[in-house]
PDB file of C-alpha atoms and ligand atoms in Angstrom:
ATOM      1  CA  UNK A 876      99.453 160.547 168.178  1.00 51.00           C
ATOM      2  CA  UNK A 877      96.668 162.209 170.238  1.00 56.00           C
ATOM      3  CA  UNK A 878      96.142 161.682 173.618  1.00 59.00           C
ATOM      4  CA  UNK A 879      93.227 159.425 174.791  1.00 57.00           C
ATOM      5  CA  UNK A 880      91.393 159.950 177.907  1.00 64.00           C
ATOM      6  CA  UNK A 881      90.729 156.502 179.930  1.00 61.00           C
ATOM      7  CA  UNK A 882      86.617 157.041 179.417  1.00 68.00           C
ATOM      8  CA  UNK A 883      87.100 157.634 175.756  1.00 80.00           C
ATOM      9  CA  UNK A 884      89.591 155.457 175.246  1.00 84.00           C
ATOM     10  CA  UNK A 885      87.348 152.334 176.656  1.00 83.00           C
ATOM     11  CA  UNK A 886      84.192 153.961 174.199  1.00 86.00           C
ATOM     12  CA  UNK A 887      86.928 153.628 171.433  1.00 88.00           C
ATOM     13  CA  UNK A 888      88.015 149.954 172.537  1.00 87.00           C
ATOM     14  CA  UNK A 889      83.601 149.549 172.343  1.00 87.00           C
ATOM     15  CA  UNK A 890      83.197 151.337 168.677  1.00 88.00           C
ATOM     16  CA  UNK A 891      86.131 148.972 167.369  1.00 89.00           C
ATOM     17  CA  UNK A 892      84.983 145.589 168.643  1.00 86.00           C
ATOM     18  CA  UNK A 893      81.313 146.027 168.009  1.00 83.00           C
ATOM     19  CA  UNK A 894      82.532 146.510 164.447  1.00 82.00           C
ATOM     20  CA  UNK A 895      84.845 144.175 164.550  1.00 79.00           C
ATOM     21  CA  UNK A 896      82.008 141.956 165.815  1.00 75.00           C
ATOM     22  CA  UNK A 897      79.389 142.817 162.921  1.00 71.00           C
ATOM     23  CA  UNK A 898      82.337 142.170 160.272  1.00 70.00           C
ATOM     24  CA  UNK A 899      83.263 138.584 161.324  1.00 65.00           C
ATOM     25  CA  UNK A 900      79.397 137.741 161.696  1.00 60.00           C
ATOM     26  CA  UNK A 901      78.868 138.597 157.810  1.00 56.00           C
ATOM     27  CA  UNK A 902      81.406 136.468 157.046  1.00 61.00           C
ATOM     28  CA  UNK A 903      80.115 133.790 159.743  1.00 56.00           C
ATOM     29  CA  UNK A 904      78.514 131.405 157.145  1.00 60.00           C
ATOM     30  CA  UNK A 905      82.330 131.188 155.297  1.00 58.00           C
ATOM     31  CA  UNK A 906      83.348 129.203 157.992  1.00 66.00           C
ATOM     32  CA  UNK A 907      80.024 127.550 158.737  1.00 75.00           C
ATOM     33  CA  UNK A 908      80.320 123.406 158.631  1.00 79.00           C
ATOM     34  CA  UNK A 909      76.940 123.128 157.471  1.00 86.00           C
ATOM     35  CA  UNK A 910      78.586 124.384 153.664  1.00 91.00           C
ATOM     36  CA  UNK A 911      80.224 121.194 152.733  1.00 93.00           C
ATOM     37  CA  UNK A 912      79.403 120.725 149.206  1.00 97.00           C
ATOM     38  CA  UNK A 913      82.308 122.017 146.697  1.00 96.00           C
ATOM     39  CA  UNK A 914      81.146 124.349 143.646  1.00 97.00           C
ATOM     40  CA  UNK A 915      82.506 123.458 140.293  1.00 96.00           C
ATOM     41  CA  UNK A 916      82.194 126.089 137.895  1.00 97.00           C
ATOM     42  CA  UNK A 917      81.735 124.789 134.100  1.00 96.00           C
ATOM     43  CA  UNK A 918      83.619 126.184 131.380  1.00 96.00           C
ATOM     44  CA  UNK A 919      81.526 126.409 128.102  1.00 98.00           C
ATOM     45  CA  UNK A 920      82.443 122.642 126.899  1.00 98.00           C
ATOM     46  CA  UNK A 921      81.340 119.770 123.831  1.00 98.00           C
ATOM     47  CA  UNK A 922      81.065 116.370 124.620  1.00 98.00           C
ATOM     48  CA  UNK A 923      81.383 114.663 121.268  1.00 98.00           C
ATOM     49  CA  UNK A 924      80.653 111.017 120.034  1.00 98.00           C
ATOM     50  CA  UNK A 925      83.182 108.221 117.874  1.00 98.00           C
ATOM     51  CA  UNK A 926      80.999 109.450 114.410  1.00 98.00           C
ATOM     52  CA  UNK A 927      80.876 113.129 115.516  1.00 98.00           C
ATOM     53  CA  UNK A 928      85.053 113.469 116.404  1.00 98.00           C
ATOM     54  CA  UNK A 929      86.053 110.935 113.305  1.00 98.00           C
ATOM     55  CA  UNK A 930      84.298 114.110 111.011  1.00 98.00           C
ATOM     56  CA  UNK A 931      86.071 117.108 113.185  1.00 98.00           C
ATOM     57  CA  UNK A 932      89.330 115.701 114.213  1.00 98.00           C
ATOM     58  CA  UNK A 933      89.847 112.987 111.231  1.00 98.00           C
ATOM     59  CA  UNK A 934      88.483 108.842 111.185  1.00 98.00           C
ATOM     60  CA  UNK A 935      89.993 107.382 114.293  1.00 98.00           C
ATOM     61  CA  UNK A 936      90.988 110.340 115.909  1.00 98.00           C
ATOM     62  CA  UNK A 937      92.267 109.962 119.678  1.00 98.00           C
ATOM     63  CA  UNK A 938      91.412 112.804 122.795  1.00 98.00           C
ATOM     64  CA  UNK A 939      94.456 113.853 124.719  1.00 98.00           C
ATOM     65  CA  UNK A 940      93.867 114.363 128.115  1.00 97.00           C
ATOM     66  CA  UNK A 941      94.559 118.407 129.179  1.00 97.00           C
ATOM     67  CA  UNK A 942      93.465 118.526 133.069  1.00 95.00           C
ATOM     68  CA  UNK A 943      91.346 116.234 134.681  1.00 95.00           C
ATOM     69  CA  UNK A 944      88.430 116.724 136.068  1.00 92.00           C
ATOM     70  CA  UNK A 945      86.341 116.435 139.647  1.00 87.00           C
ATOM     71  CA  UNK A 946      84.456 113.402 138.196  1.00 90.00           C
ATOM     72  CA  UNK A 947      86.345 109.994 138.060  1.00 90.00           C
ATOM     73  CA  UNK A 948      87.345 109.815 134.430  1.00 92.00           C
ATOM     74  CA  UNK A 949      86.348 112.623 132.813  1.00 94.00           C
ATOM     75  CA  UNK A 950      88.706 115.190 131.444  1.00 97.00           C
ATOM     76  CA  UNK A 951      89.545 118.496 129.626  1.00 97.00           C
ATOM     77  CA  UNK A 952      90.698 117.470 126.070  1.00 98.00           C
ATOM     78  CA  UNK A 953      93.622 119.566 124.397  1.00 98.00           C
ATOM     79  CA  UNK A 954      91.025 119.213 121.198  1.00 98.00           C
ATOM     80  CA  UNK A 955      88.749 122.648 120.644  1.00 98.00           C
ATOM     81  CA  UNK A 956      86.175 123.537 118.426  1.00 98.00           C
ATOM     82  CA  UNK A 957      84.531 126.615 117.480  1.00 98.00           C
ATOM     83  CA  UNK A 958      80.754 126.782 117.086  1.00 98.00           C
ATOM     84  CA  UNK A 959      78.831 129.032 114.823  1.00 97.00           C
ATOM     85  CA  UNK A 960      75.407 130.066 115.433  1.00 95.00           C
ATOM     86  CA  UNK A 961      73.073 131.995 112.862  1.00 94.00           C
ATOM     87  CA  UNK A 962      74.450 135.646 113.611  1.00 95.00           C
ATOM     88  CA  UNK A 963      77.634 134.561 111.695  1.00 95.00           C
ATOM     89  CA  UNK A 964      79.409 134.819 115.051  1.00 97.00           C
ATOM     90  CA  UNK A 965      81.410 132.355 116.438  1.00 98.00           C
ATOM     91  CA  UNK A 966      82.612 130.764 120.090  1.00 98.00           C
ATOM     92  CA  UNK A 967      85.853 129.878 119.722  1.00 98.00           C
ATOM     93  CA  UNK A 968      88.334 127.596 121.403  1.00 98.00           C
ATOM     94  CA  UNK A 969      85.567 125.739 123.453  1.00 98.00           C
ATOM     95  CA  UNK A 970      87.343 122.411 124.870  1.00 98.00           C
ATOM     96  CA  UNK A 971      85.948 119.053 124.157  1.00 98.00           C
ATOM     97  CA  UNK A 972      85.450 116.716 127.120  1.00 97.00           C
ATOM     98  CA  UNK A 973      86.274 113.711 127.333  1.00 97.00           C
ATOM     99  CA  UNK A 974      85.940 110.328 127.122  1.00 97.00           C
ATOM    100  CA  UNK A 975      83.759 110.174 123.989  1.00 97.00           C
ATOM    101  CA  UNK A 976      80.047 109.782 124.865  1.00 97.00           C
ATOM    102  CA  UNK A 977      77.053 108.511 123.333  1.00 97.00           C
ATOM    103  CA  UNK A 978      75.695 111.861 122.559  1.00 97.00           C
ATOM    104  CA  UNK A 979      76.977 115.199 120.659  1.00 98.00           C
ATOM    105  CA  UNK A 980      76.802 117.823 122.704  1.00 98.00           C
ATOM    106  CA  UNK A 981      77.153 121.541 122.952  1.00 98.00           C
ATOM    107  CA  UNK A 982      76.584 123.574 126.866  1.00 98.00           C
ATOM    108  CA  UNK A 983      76.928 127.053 126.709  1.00 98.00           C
ATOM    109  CA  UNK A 984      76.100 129.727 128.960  1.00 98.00           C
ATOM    110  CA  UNK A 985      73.373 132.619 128.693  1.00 98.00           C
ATOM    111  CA  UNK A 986      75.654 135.316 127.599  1.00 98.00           C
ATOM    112  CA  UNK A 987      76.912 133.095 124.685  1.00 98.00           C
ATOM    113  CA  UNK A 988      73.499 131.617 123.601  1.00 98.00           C
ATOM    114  CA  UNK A 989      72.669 136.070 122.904  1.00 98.00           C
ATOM    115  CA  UNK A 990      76.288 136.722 121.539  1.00 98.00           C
ATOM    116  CA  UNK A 991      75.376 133.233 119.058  1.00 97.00           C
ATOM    117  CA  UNK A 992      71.897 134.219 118.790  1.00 97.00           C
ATOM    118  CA  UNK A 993      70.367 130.982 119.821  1.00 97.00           C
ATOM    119  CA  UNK A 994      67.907 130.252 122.695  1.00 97.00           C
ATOM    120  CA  UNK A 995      69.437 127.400 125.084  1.00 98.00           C
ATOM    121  CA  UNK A 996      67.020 125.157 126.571  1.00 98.00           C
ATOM    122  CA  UNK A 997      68.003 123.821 130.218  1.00 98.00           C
ATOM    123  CA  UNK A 998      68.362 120.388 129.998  1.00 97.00           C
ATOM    124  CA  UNK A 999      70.199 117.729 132.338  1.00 95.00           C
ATOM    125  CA  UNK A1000      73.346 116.965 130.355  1.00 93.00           C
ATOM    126  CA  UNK A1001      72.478 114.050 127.602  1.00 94.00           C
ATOM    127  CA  UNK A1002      69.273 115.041 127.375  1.00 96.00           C
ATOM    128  CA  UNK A1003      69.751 116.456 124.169  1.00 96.00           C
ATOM    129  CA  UNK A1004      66.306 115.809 121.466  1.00 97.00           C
ATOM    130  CA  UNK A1005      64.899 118.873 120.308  1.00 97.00           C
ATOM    131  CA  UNK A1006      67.047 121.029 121.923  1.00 97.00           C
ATOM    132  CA  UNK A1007      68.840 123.752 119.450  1.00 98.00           C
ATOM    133  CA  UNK A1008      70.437 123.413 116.315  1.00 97.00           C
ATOM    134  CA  UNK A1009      73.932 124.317 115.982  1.00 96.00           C
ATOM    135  CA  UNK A1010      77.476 124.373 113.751  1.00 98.00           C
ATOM    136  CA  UNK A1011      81.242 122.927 114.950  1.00 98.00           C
ATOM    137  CA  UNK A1012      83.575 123.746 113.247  1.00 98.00           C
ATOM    138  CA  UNK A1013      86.808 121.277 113.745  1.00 98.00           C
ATOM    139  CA  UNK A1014      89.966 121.185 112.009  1.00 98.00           C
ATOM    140  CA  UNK A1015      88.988 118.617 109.467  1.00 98.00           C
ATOM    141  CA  UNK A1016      85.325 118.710 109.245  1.00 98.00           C
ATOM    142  CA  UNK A1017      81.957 120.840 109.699  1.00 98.00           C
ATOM    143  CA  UNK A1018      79.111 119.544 111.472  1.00 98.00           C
ATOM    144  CA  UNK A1019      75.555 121.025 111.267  1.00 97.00           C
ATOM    145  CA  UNK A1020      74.037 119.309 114.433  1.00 97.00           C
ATOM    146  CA  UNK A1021      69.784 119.557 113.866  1.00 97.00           C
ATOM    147  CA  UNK A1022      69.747 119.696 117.704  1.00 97.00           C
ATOM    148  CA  UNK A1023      72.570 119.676 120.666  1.00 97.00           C
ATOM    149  CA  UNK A1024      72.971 123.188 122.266  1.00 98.00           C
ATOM    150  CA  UNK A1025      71.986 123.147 125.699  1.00 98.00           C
ATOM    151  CA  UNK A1026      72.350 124.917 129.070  1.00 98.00           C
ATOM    152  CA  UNK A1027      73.341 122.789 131.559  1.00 97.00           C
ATOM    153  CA  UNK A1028      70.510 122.462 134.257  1.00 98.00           C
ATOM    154  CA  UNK A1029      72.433 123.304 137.613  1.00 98.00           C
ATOM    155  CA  UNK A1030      72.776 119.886 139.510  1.00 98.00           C
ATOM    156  CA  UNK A1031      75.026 118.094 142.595  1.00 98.00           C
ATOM    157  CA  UNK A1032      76.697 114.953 141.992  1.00 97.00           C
ATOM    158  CA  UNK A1033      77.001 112.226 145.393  1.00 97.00           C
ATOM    159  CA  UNK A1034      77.416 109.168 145.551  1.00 97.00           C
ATOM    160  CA  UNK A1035      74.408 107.217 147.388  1.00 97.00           C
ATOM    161  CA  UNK A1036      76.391 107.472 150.907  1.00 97.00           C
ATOM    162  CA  UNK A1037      76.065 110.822 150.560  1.00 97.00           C
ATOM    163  CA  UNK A1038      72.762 111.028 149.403  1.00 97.00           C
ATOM    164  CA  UNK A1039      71.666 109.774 152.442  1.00 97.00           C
ATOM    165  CA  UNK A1040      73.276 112.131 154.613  1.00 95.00           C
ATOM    166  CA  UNK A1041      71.893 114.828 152.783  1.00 96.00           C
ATOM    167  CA  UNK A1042      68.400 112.853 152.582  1.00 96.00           C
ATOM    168  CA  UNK A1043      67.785 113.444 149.008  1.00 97.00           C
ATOM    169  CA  UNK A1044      67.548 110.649 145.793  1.00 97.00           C
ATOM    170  CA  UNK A1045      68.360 110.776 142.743  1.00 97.00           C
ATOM    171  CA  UNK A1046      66.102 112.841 140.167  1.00 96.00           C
ATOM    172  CA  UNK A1047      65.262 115.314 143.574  1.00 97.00           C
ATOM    173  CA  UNK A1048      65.412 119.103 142.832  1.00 97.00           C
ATOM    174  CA  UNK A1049      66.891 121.123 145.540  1.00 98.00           C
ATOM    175  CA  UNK A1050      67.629 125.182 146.602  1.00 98.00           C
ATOM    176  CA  UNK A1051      71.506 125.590 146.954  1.00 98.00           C
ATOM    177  CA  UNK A1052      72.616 128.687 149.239  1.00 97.00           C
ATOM    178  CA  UNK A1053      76.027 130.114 147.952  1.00 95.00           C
ATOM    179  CA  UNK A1054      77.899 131.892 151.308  1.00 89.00           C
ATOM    180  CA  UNK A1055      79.579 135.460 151.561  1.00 86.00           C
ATOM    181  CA  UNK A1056      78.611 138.915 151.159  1.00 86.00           C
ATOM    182  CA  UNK A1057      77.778 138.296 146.854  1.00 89.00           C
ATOM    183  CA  UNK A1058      76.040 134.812 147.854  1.00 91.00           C
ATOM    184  CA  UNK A1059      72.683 133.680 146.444  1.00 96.00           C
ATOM    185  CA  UNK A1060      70.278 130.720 146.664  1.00 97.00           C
ATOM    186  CA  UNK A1061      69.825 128.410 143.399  1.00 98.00           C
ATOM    187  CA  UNK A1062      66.743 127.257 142.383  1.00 97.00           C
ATOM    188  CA  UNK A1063      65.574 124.038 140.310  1.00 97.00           C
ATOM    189  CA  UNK A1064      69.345 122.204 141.125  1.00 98.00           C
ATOM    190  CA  UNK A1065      69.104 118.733 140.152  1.00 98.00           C
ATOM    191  CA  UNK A1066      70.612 115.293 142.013  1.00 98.00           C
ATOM    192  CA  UNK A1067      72.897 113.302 140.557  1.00 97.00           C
ATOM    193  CA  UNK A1068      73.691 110.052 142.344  1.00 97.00           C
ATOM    194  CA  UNK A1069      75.758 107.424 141.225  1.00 96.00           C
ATOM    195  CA  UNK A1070      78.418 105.287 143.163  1.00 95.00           C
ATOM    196  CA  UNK A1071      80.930 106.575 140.409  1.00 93.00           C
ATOM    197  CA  UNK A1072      80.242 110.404 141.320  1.00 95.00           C
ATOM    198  CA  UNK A1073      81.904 112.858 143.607  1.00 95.00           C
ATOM    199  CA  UNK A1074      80.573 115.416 145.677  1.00 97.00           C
ATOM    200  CA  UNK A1075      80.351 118.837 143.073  1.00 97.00           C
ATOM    201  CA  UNK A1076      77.808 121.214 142.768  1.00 97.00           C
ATOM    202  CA  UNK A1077      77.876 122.030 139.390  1.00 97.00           C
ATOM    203  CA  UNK A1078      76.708 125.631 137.640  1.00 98.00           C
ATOM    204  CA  UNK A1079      78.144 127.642 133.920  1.00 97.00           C
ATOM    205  CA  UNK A1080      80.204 130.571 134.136  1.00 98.00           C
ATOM    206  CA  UNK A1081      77.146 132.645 134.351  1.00 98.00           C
ATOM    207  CA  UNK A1082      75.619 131.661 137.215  1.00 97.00           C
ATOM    208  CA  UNK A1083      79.307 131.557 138.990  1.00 97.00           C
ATOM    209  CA  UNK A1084      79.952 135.293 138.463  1.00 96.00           C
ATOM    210  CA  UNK A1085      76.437 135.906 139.413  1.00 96.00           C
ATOM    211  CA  UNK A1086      77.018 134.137 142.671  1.00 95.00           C
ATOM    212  CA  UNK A1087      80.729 135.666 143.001  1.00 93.00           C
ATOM    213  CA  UNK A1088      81.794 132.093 143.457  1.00 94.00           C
ATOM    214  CA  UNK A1089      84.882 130.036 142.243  1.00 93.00           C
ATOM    215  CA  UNK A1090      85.737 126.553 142.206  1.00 95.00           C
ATOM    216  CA  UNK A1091      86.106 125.098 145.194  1.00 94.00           C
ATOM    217  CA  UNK A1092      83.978 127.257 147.549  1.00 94.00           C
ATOM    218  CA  UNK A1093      81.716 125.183 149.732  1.00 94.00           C
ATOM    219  CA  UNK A1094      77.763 125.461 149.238  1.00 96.00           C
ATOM    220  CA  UNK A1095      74.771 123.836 151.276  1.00 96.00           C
ATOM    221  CA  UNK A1096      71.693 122.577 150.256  1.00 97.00           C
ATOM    222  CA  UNK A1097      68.947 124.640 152.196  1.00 95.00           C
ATOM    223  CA  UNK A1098      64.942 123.377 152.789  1.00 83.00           C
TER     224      UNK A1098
HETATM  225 ZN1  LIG B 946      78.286 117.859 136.246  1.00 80.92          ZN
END
């Protein structure tokens, strides 16, 4: 180990904290309270209906529960389904999720709407008439769905309580800022509020991995 002179050694004690300092203030917004709002990231996923599952999965057929999910009720089915888009190419193993709605639906991401070779409108999740056309396979049945393939539209769901402490209502549109040193800020993200809800910003795979972000990570709503 060299020897350090007291003058230099102080300019060294300087050079280290300063970038000590400029390290912990890029990280600064990591441990910000203002980011309170939990990111869920959304696995490509197929919400099915009764007529829709009795055709893939058999008349009558039951969901099993796999994990639950951040939303009161809803869950990751063990059921999967592969969908088929005009290239020939297929998605496979995409997890239905449960319970059964009123609506067949498919929500994909970007990258798998150009690997299927289908354009995905955005569209709040539901919202399904017109949107693009689209085959599931299941193990009993086929379906050709004349519409159902979506991308979900990025949205938050609160519950009114905390709609007001964020001062937004339901149906608002909102920029989200994503912390850290891969961070972004998400346009065109949609409110959700129902007394049933919990507090999840929710994006695709896609937009996760463009935001280096997991599940989990806190985000803020910014003005
Ligand atoms: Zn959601």
């Amino acid at each position: 180990m060299q020897n350090i002179e007291l003058s230099n050694y102080s300019e060294l004690v300087d050079l280290v904290t300063s970038i000590v300092r400029e390290k912990i203030s890029q990280k600064q917004d990591l441990f910000d309270a203002s980011y309170s709002i939990p990111v869920g990231v959304s696995n490509r996923h197929i919400h099915v209906t009764r007529e829709s599952l009795d055709v893939l999965y058999g008349k009558g057929y039951e969901l099993n529960p796999y994990r639950y999910l951040s939303q009161p009720g809803e869950f990751a089915a063990k059921e999967a389904l592969t969908v088929v888009g005009p290239k020939m190419r297929a998605v496979e193993n995409i997890r239905i999720l449960g319970p059964i709605r009123s609506f067949t639906q498919v929500e994909l991401s970007l990258t798998d709407g150009i690997y299927l070779g289908i354009e995905l409108p955005i569209r709040i999740s539901g919202d399904v008439k017109d949107s693009t056309p689209v085959t599931i396979i299941g193990p009993k049945g086929v379906l050709h769905l004349k519409e159902g393939a979506i991308r979900s539209a990025r949205h938050i769901h609160m519950t009114p309580a905390d709609a007001g402490n964020f001062n937004v209502k339901n149906g608002d549109e909102v920029r989200v800022e994503i912390a850290g040193e891969g961070g972004v800020i998400f346009k065109n993200v949609h409110i959700r509020v129902s007394e049933n809800y919990k507090l999840d910003f929710h994006i695709d795979t896609d937009e996760g991995n463009c935001a280096n972000v997991k599940t989990g990570q806190l985000c803020k709503i910014v003005r």
